[in-house]
Amino acid sequence: MFRFSSILLLFAFLLAPTGCEKDDKSEVDVFHDNISDLALVAVDFIDKAIIFETTVIDNNLEADEVKKIFDDYINAGEAFVNNLNKVMGSTKQSGDTDALLKDAALECVTAVTGLFDISGLSPASVKALGDLIGETKDASAAIEQAYDNNSISYDEYINLRNQLRKDKLLKVAKMGGSGIIGTLAAGSVAAAKIAAAGTVGVGAIMTAPALITIGAVGAGTSYVSYRLFSWYSSSDKSTGEVNTIFTAFEWETDTPLPAFLFGKNAKVAISIDGYAPVLIDQIRHPEEGYNMFIEIEPVKSSELKSSVSTQVCYRQEIIQPGTNCDQIMFVTAYPSPASPAAGQSVTVTANVLPAMAGCDVNFNIVGTDGYTNSATHTTNSSGEARFGIPGADPGVFDRVTITTANGASQTVSYTFGGSKDGQEVQSRIR
């Protein structure tokens, strides 16, 4: 079986896009737009991939509905690959970012702003992703043509669609599949959508219930929109394979977001409206029990022509536990194991932010094998609740939606792989 192990798409936030167009744009402005566009198409690809992976395709769907699920996934995947190639092809070598500056209150580092090199991304991996999307596109078109020509029945059409998806999902599981999608609690920023993908799972990145807030010092006004693209490499301990994990979202300055969105020592490219892009070479995480504030001193695009340095400073504040369940801003969740073997049971762990005890969290599962179940559990003193799910056949995708009483929501999805420890897999009915 072909294994695509060098790209994982992980976590994307989406708000309504903002910004303005210029007739004549500098090289820095074009680079700013390319990073912004990449973040947005990554969000769309993740969103469409989750629908592609987790929708139950059976006789309850019309052929046109099934075709649209495949077409949306293919088109979004092609757009992501095209935009990623554009960013990788338009960048220049960055300068030195290792110099440290400190004062009594802050730890600060220099960061390149303007034009910089998107290093650490493998062109071969991006090509492999593009090839896989192309394979899915060709096979999908062949099935559609056979159905249009009355060469296959509707039942055969559904079976072929499911078989194609199953074949590709086992390949795509490490590059854009099995993830999270949901909404934040009422009262948060525009009730933003959270989309996520990647079998690595939240817990493999960072399980601490902490927040990170990015601010733009001297930007003049609060709630300035920014778009972020982040990446880092991670080695799979079980296989030794090295994966590149992406994060992409659009957000607003001075507005908190969960810390686990960023891998430790990840590179982070940030495009703030009206300012030159900034590269944080290795983002810092908060210490246990603390929230992190990251302050960037952005430079206006009109004030530079290539690459210069700016300052990024970190400060921490002790996490204050919540006192009322209506104060929940986020609910985060991850499956364990993140990539279950066939027949292996899964535990989904949810955490509310800020952490507090006694809050109801509802879990609802729908599997592509038709299995459904739901339950409500109460958070413990760490703000955590858990939900157990039985194992399933190889290639089955589960989608677990987690919702708090005040409307914070997140959905975890994952796929069951092959047999565990080489054992023969018996067909399961859950």
Short mmCIF file of C-alpha atoms in Angstrom, two decimals:
data_model
loop_
_atom_site.label_atom_id
_atom_site.label_comp_id
_atom_site.label_asym_id
_atom_site.label_seq_id
_atom_site.Cartn_x
_atom_site.Cartn_y
_atom_site.Cartn_z
CA MET A 1 0.00 0.00 0.00
CA PHE A 2 1.23 3.42 -0.89
CA ARG A 3 2.05 5.38 2.27
CA PHE A 4 1.99 9.15 2.18
CA SER A 5 3.85 10.11 5.33
CA SER A 6 5.40 13.47 4.73
CA ILE A 7 2.40 15.81 4.96
CA LEU A 8 -0.19 16.13 7.66
CA LEU A 9 -2.72 18.92 7.55
CA LEU A 10 -3.66 19.94 11.03
CA PHE A 11 -6.04 22.53 12.46
CA ALA A 12 -7.49 25.47 10.59
CA PHE A 13 -9.62 28.37 11.78
CA LEU A 14 -11.87 30.35 9.44
CA LEU A 15 -13.37 33.84 9.72
CA ALA A 16 -14.85 35.96 6.98
CA PRO A 17 -11.96 37.13 4.76
CA THR A 18 -10.96 40.75 4.88
CA GLY A 19 -8.46 42.95 3.06
CA CYS A 20 -8.23 45.24 0.07
CA GLU A 21 -6.85 45.14 -3.43
CA LYS A 22 -4.17 47.34 -4.93
CA ASP A 23 -3.55 48.07 -8.57
CA ASP A 24 0.24 47.94 -8.19
CA LYS A 25 1.66 45.64 -5.55
CA SER A 26 5.22 45.36 -4.34
CA GLU A 27 6.99 42.03 -4.07
CA VAL A 28 6.38 42.07 -0.32
CA ASP A 29 2.65 42.73 -0.83
CA VAL A 30 2.40 39.84 -3.29
CA PHE A 31 4.15 37.54 -0.82
CA HIS A 32 1.75 38.72 1.91
CA ASP A 33 -1.22 37.83 -0.32
CA ASN A 34 0.25 34.44 -1.23
CA ILE A 35 0.58 33.43 2.43
CA SER A 36 -2.92 34.73 3.16
CA ASP A 37 -4.39 32.82 0.22
CA LEU A 38 -2.58 29.65 1.25
CA ALA A 39 -4.08 29.81 4.74
CA LEU A 40 -7.59 30.20 3.34
CA VAL A 41 -7.38 27.40 0.74
CA ALA A 42 -5.87 25.09 3.39
CA VAL A 43 -8.94 25.71 5.54
CA ASP A 44 -11.22 24.88 2.61
CA PHE A 45 -9.31 21.70 1.75
CA ILE A 46 -9.46 20.50 5.35
CA ASP A 47 -13.19 21.23 5.49
CA LYS A 48 -13.92 19.39 2.22
CA ALA A 49 -11.62 16.48 3.17
CA ILE A 50 -13.56 15.88 6.39
CA ILE A 51 -16.87 15.81 4.49
CA PHE A 52 -15.32 13.47 1.90
CA GLU A 53 -14.04 11.14 4.61
CA THR A 54 -16.96 11.02 7.04
CA THR A 55 -20.17 11.22 4.98
CA VAL A 56 -22.13 7.96 4.93
CA ILE A 57 -22.49 7.17 1.22
CA ASP A 58 -25.48 4.88 0.69
CA ASN A 59 -28.83 4.65 -1.13
CA ASN A 60 -30.15 7.63 0.84
CA LEU A 61 -28.00 9.95 -1.30
CA GLU A 62 -28.67 10.92 -4.91
CA ALA A 63 -25.88 10.32 -7.42
CA ASP A 64 -25.46 14.09 -7.88
CA GLU A 65 -24.95 14.52 -4.12
CA VAL A 66 -22.25 11.85 -4.09
CA LYS A 67 -20.55 13.39 -7.12
CA LYS A 68 -20.49 16.80 -5.42
CA ILE A 69 -18.74 15.38 -2.33
CA PHE A 70 -15.97 13.98 -4.53
CA ASP A 71 -15.76 17.06 -6.77
CA ASP A 72 -15.53 19.47 -3.83
CA TYR A 73 -12.74 17.44 -2.25
CA ILE A 74 -10.78 17.18 -5.52
CA ASN A 75 -11.14 20.88 -6.39
CA ALA A 76 -10.13 22.01 -2.89
CA GLY A 77 -7.13 19.66 -2.92
CA GLU A 78 -5.94 20.97 -6.27
CA ALA A 79 -6.27 24.56 -5.05
CA PHE A 80 -4.25 23.80 -1.92
CA VAL A 81 -1.42 22.14 -3.86
CA ASN A 82 -1.33 25.00 -6.40
CA ASN A 83 -1.15 27.67 -3.69
CA LEU A 84 1.47 25.76 -1.71
CA ASN A 85 3.66 25.53 -4.81
CA LYS A 86 3.17 29.25 -5.42
CA VAL A 87 4.40 30.17 -1.92
CA MET A 88 7.32 27.77 -2.10
CA GLY A 89 8.33 29.21 -5.47
CA SER A 90 8.07 32.88 -4.57
CA THR A 91 10.13 33.09 -1.39
CA LYS A 92 13.71 34.17 -0.78
CA GLN A 93 16.31 33.11 1.75
CA SER A 94 15.65 34.56 5.17
CA GLY A 95 18.21 36.28 7.34
CA ASP A 96 19.52 35.33 10.78
CA THR A 97 16.81 35.08 13.46
CA ASP A 98 18.78 33.60 16.34
CA ALA A 99 19.79 36.75 18.24
CA LEU A 100 18.10 36.93 21.66
CA LEU A 101 17.06 40.12 23.42
CA LYS A 102 15.90 40.14 27.04
CA ASP A 103 14.67 42.54 29.63
CA ALA A 104 13.22 42.12 33.09
CA ALA A 105 9.68 41.33 31.92
CA LEU A 106 9.91 39.70 28.50
CA GLU A 107 11.82 37.14 26.49
CA CYS A 108 12.25 38.55 23.00
CA VAL A 109 13.68 37.24 19.73
CA THR A 110 14.40 38.83 16.40
CA ALA A 111 12.22 37.72 13.50
CA VAL A 112 12.52 38.28 9.74
CA THR A 113 9.82 40.43 8.15
CA GLY A 114 9.22 41.09 4.47
CA LEU A 115 10.46 38.27 2.22
CA PHE A 116 11.69 35.00 3.67
CA ASP A 117 12.28 31.40 2.72
CA ILE A 118 9.59 28.80 3.46
CA SER A 119 12.17 26.17 4.39
CA GLY A 120 11.52 22.65 5.55
CA LEU A 121 8.74 21.88 3.05
CA SER A 122 9.47 19.02 0.67
CA PRO A 123 8.59 19.62 -3.01
CA ALA A 124 8.45 15.83 -3.45
CA SER A 125 5.84 15.57 -0.70
CA VAL A 126 3.72 18.30 -2.25
CA LYS A 127 3.97 16.50 -5.61
CA ALA A 128 2.86 13.23 -3.98
CA LEU A 129 -0.19 14.99 -2.57
CA GLY A 130 -0.99 16.42 -5.99
CA ASP A 131 -0.59 12.99 -7.60
CA LEU A 132 -2.98 11.41 -5.10
CA ILE A 133 -5.60 14.08 -5.75
CA GLY A 134 -5.11 13.48 -9.48
CA GLU A 135 -5.60 9.72 -9.08
CA THR A 136 -8.83 10.32 -7.21
CA LYS A 137 -10.00 12.76 -9.90
CA ASP A 138 -9.34 10.31 -12.76
CA ALA A 139 -11.00 7.37 -11.02
CA SER A 140 -13.99 9.52 -10.02
CA ALA A 141 -14.48 10.68 -13.62
CA ALA A 142 -14.37 7.09 -14.88
CA ILE A 143 -17.08 5.99 -12.41
CA GLU A 144 -19.25 8.98 -13.36
CA GLN A 145 -18.90 8.27 -17.07
CA ALA A 146 -19.85 4.60 -16.60
CA TYR A 147 -22.95 5.63 -14.66
CA ASP A 148 -23.95 8.27 -17.23
CA ASN A 149 -23.60 5.66 -20.00
CA ASN A 150 -25.81 3.21 -18.05
CA SER A 151 -22.90 0.77 -17.94
CA ILE A 152 -23.37 0.34 -14.18
CA SER A 153 -26.44 0.39 -11.94
CA TYR A 154 -27.05 2.86 -9.13
CA ASP A 155 -26.11 0.22 -6.53
CA GLU A 156 -22.89 -0.50 -8.42
CA TYR A 157 -22.23 3.26 -8.62
CA ILE A 158 -22.53 3.60 -4.82
CA ASN A 159 -20.32 0.55 -4.22
CA LEU A 160 -17.62 1.83 -6.59
CA ARG A 161 -17.69 5.28 -4.99
CA ASN A 162 -17.29 3.73 -1.54
CA GLN A 163 -14.47 1.48 -2.72
CA LEU A 164 -12.62 4.39 -4.32
CA ARG A 165 -12.95 6.46 -1.17
CA LYS A 166 -11.81 3.56 1.02
CA ASP A 167 -8.73 2.99 -1.18
CA LYS A 168 -7.76 6.67 -1.16
CA LEU A 169 -8.58 7.25 2.51
CA LEU A 170 -6.02 4.69 3.61
CA LYS A 171 -3.50 6.76 1.62
CA VAL A 172 -4.78 10.21 2.54
CA ALA A 173 -5.15 9.58 6.27
CA LYS A 174 -1.78 11.20 6.96
CA MET A 175 -2.14 14.23 4.74
CA GLY A 176 -5.49 15.86 5.16
CA GLY A 177 -7.84 13.40 6.68
CA SER A 178 -9.43 12.44 9.95
CA GLY A 179 -9.70 15.65 11.86
CA ILE A 180 -11.86 18.15 13.64
CA ILE A 181 -14.49 20.64 12.69
CA GLY A 182 -16.70 22.73 14.95
CA THR A 183 -17.63 26.16 16.26
CA LEU A 184 -16.54 28.23 19.21
CA ALA A 185 -18.77 29.19 22.10
CA ALA A 186 -21.33 31.94 21.72
CA GLY A 187 -19.79 35.37 22.25
CA SER A 188 -16.40 34.43 20.84
CA VAL A 189 -14.95 35.89 17.66
CA ALA A 190 -17.70 35.73 15.04
CA ALA A 191 -18.57 32.18 16.19
CA ALA A 192 -15.63 31.09 14.04
CA LYS A 193 -15.47 27.67 12.47
CA ILE A 194 -12.69 25.35 13.61
CA ALA A 195 -11.55 22.80 11.05
CA ALA A 196 -8.82 20.28 11.61
CA ALA A 197 -7.28 17.32 9.95
CA GLY A 198 -4.55 14.80 10.58
CA THR A 199 -4.36 11.46 12.31
CA VAL A 200 -1.77 12.84 14.74
CA GLY A 201 -4.56 14.12 16.99
CA VAL A 202 -4.60 17.05 19.38
CA GLY A 203 -3.01 15.13 22.22
CA ALA A 204 0.08 14.31 20.19
CA ILE A 205 0.79 18.03 19.84
CA MET A 206 -0.04 19.49 23.20
CA THR A 207 -2.74 18.48 25.65
CA ALA A 208 -2.23 21.26 28.21
CA PRO A 209 -5.40 23.42 28.39
CA ALA A 210 -3.60 26.69 27.68
CA LEU A 211 -4.27 29.70 25.44
CA ILE A 212 -1.99 31.68 23.14
CA THR A 213 -2.79 35.27 22.18
CA ILE A 214 -0.98 37.02 19.31
CA GLY A 215 -0.88 40.81 19.41
CA ALA A 216 0.48 43.47 17.08
CA VAL A 217 2.30 46.16 19.07
CA GLY A 218 1.81 49.59 17.52
CA ALA A 219 -0.74 48.43 14.95
CA GLY A 220 -2.95 51.24 16.14
CA THR A 221 -6.22 49.38 16.62
CA SER A 222 -7.39 46.23 18.32
CA TYR A 223 -8.76 43.22 16.50
CA VAL A 224 -6.56 43.52 13.43
CA SER A 225 -7.09 40.55 11.13
CA TYR A 226 -4.19 38.20 10.42
CA ARG A 227 -3.68 34.95 8.57
CA LEU A 228 -1.23 32.33 9.71
CA PHE A 229 0.55 29.39 8.10
CA SER A 230 2.69 27.19 10.34
CA TRP A 231 4.65 23.97 9.80
CA TYR A 232 7.05 21.66 11.57
CA SER A 233 8.48 18.15 11.22
CA SER A 234 7.57 15.26 13.48
CA SER A 235 8.89 11.70 13.51
CA ASP A 236 6.46 8.79 13.83
CA LYS A 237 7.93 6.66 16.63
CA SER A 238 6.26 3.48 15.37
CA THR A 239 7.53 3.72 11.78
CA GLY A 240 10.42 6.19 11.95
CA GLU A 241 8.84 8.22 9.15
CA VAL A 242 9.15 12.00 9.22
CA ASN A 243 5.95 13.99 8.67
CA THR A 244 5.51 17.68 7.93
CA ILE A 245 2.52 19.03 9.83
CA PHE A 246 0.73 22.19 8.71
CA THR A 247 -1.42 24.62 10.64
CA ALA A 248 -3.43 27.34 8.88
CA PHE A 249 -6.09 29.75 10.07
CA GLU A 250 -7.41 33.30 9.93
CA TRP A 251 -7.90 35.09 13.23
CA GLU A 252 -7.74 38.48 14.96
CA THR A 253 -4.99 39.97 17.09
CA ASP A 254 -5.49 40.17 20.86
CA THR A 255 -7.95 37.25 20.68
CA PRO A 256 -7.03 33.98 22.43
CA LEU A 257 -6.82 30.60 20.72
CA PRO A 258 -5.83 27.12 21.99
CA ALA A 259 -2.09 26.60 22.41
CA PHE A 260 -2.14 23.05 21.02
CA LEU A 261 -2.68 24.45 17.51
CA PHE A 262 1.08 24.96 17.28
CA GLY A 263 3.61 22.18 17.30
CA LYS A 264 6.58 22.75 19.54
CA ASN A 265 9.33 24.68 17.74
CA ALA A 266 7.08 25.18 14.70
CA LYS A 267 7.91 27.85 12.13
CA VAL A 268 5.11 30.41 11.88
CA ALA A 269 4.48 32.82 8.98
CA ILE A 270 2.01 35.57 9.88
CA SER A 271 0.39 38.06 7.48
CA ILE A 272 -1.19 41.00 9.33
CA ASP A 273 -3.43 43.28 7.31
CA GLY A 274 -1.45 46.32 6.18
CA TYR A 275 1.92 45.00 7.31
CA ALA A 276 4.76 42.89 5.91
CA PRO A 277 4.69 39.14 6.69
CA VAL A 278 6.66 37.99 9.75
CA LEU A 279 8.47 34.68 10.22
CA ILE A 280 8.74 33.31 13.78
CA ASP A 281 11.46 30.72 13.44
CA GLN A 282 10.55 28.62 16.51
CA ILE A 283 7.38 29.52 18.37
CA ARG A 284 7.48 29.18 22.17
CA HIS A 285 4.84 27.33 24.15
CA PRO A 286 3.57 28.38 27.57
CA GLU A 287 4.83 26.57 30.62
CA GLU A 288 2.40 24.31 32.44
CA GLY A 289 -0.21 26.37 34.27
CA TYR A 290 0.35 29.50 32.16
CA ASN A 291 -1.20 31.22 29.14
CA MET A 292 1.13 32.78 26.57
CA PHE A 293 1.01 36.26 25.00
CA ILE A 294 3.05 36.80 21.81
CA GLU A 295 3.67 40.44 20.88
CA ILE A 296 4.85 41.28 17.37
CA GLU A 297 6.13 44.69 16.24
CA PRO A 298 4.97 44.63 12.60
CA VAL A 299 6.48 46.81 9.86
CA LYS A 300 4.32 48.43 7.19
CA SER A 301 4.83 46.89 3.77
CA SER A 302 5.46 50.33 2.29
CA GLU A 303 8.45 50.85 4.61
CA LEU A 304 10.63 48.01 3.32
CA LYS A 305 11.63 46.46 0.03
CA SER A 306 13.13 43.13 1.03
CA SER A 307 13.87 41.44 4.37
CA VAL A 308 14.55 43.18 7.67
CA SER A 309 14.30 42.17 11.29
CA THR A 310 11.59 42.94 13.80
CA GLN A 311 10.97 41.85 17.37
CA VAL A 312 8.72 39.14 18.78
CA CYS A 313 8.28 39.06 22.56
CA TYR A 314 6.73 36.48 24.85
CA ARG A 315 5.11 36.89 28.24
CA GLN A 316 3.09 34.54 30.41
CA GLU A 317 0.24 34.84 32.86
CA ILE A 318 -0.99 32.22 35.31
CA ILE A 319 -4.12 30.45 34.07
CA GLN A 320 -7.18 31.45 36.06
CA PRO A 321 -9.75 28.64 36.26
CA GLY A 322 -13.28 29.38 35.13
CA THR A 323 -16.12 29.72 37.61
CA ASN A 324 -19.15 29.33 35.35
CA CYS A 325 -19.77 26.87 32.51
CA ASP A 326 -21.10 29.72 30.37
CA GLN A 327 -17.53 31.10 30.32
CA ILE A 328 -16.26 28.21 28.14
CA MET A 329 -14.47 29.64 25.10
CA PHE A 330 -13.28 26.40 23.47
CA VAL A 331 -13.76 22.69 23.75
CA THR A 332 -10.84 20.67 22.41
CA ALA A 333 -10.75 16.93 21.84
CA TYR A 334 -8.51 14.16 20.58
CA PRO A 335 -8.87 10.42 19.93
CA SER A 336 -6.63 7.84 21.59
CA PRO A 337 -5.18 6.06 19.77
CA ALA A 338 -5.08 8.66 17.02
CA SER A 339 -4.80 5.95 14.34
CA PRO A 340 -6.62 2.88 15.69
CA ALA A 341 -6.11 -0.57 14.23
CA ALA A 342 -9.13 -2.51 13.00
CA GLY A 343 -11.24 -3.63 15.95
CA GLN A 344 -9.32 -1.44 18.42
CA SER A 345 -11.49 0.62 20.78
CA VAL A 346 -11.02 4.40 20.92
CA THR A 347 -11.31 6.93 23.75
CA VAL A 348 -12.13 10.52 22.86
CA THR A 349 -10.93 13.00 25.50
CA ALA A 350 -12.42 16.49 25.61
CA ASN A 351 -11.07 19.52 27.50
CA VAL A 352 -12.91 22.79 28.09
CA LEU A 353 -11.07 26.14 28.09
CA PRO A 354 -10.87 27.68 30.60
CA ALA A 355 -10.77 24.47 32.61
CA MET A 356 -13.55 23.94 35.15
CA ALA A 357 -15.37 21.06 36.78
CA GLY A 358 -19.03 20.11 36.61
CA CYS A 359 -19.74 21.18 33.00
CA ASP A 360 -21.79 18.91 30.74
CA VAL A 361 -20.13 17.76 27.52
CA ASN A 362 -22.13 15.81 24.94
CA PHE A 363 -20.47 13.24 22.65
CA ASN A 364 -22.19 12.03 19.49
CA ILE A 365 -20.65 9.46 17.15
CA VAL A 366 -21.58 8.51 13.58
CA GLY A 367 -19.50 5.91 11.73
CA THR A 368 -19.37 5.26 7.99
CA ASP A 369 -20.44 1.69 8.86
CA GLY A 370 -23.74 3.08 10.17
CA TYR A 371 -22.86 2.89 13.88
CA THR A 372 -24.29 5.70 16.05
CA ASN A 373 -24.24 6.48 19.76
CA SER A 374 -24.32 9.49 22.10
CA ALA A 375 -23.75 10.29 25.77
CA THR A 376 -23.27 13.30 28.04
CA HIS A 377 -20.43 13.35 30.57
CA THR A 378 -19.42 15.92 33.21
CA THR A 379 -15.94 17.48 33.31
CA ASN A 380 -13.61 16.70 36.20
CA SER A 381 -11.48 19.19 38.13
CA SER A 382 -9.10 19.44 35.14
CA GLY A 383 -11.94 20.35 32.78
CA GLU A 384 -11.77 16.93 31.13
CA ALA A 385 -14.43 14.43 30.04
CA ARG A 386 -14.04 11.12 28.17
CA PHE A 387 -16.10 8.94 25.83
CA GLY A 388 -15.42 5.34 24.80
CA ILE A 389 -16.10 3.92 21.32
CA PRO A 390 -15.88 0.28 20.15
CA GLY A 391 -13.57 -0.74 17.31
CA ALA A 392 -14.59 -1.20 13.67
CA ASP A 393 -13.54 -2.79 10.37
CA PRO A 394 -10.55 -1.51 8.35
CA GLY A 395 -11.32 1.68 6.43
CA VAL A 396 -14.29 2.71 8.61
CA PHE A 397 -14.29 6.41 9.53
CA ASP A 398 -15.85 7.67 12.77
CA ARG A 399 -16.95 11.24 13.32
CA VAL A 400 -17.43 12.28 16.96
CA THR A 401 -19.07 15.65 17.63
CA ILE A 402 -18.36 17.15 21.06
CA THR A 403 -20.61 19.99 22.28
CA THR A 404 -20.78 21.94 25.55
CA ALA A 405 -23.98 23.32 27.04
CA ASN A 406 -23.10 26.87 25.94
CA GLY A 407 -22.47 25.90 22.31
CA ALA A 408 -18.71 25.33 22.02
CA SER A 409 -18.29 22.44 19.60
CA GLN A 410 -15.59 20.34 18.01
CA THR A 411 -15.69 17.14 15.96
CA VAL A 412 -12.96 14.53 15.98
CA SER A 413 -12.75 11.98 13.19
CA TYR A 414 -10.36 9.11 12.57
CA THR A 415 -10.03 5.98 10.43
CA PHE A 416 -9.53 2.37 11.46
CA GLY A 417 -6.46 0.89 9.81
CA GLY A 418 -5.40 -2.70 9.28
CA SER A 419 -5.08 -5.50 11.81
CA LYS A 420 -3.29 -5.02 15.11
CA ASP A 421 0.00 -6.93 15.52
CA GLY A 422 -0.59 -8.70 12.20
CA GLN A 423 -3.65 -10.58 13.49
CA GLU A 424 -6.41 -11.56 11.10
CA VAL A 425 -9.32 -9.12 11.23
CA GLN A 426 -12.84 -10.52 11.64
CA SER A 427 -15.78 -8.52 10.29
CA ARG A 428 -17.36 -6.50 13.08
CA ILE A 429 -20.91 -5.26 13.62
CA ARG A 430 -20.95 -2.59 16.28
#
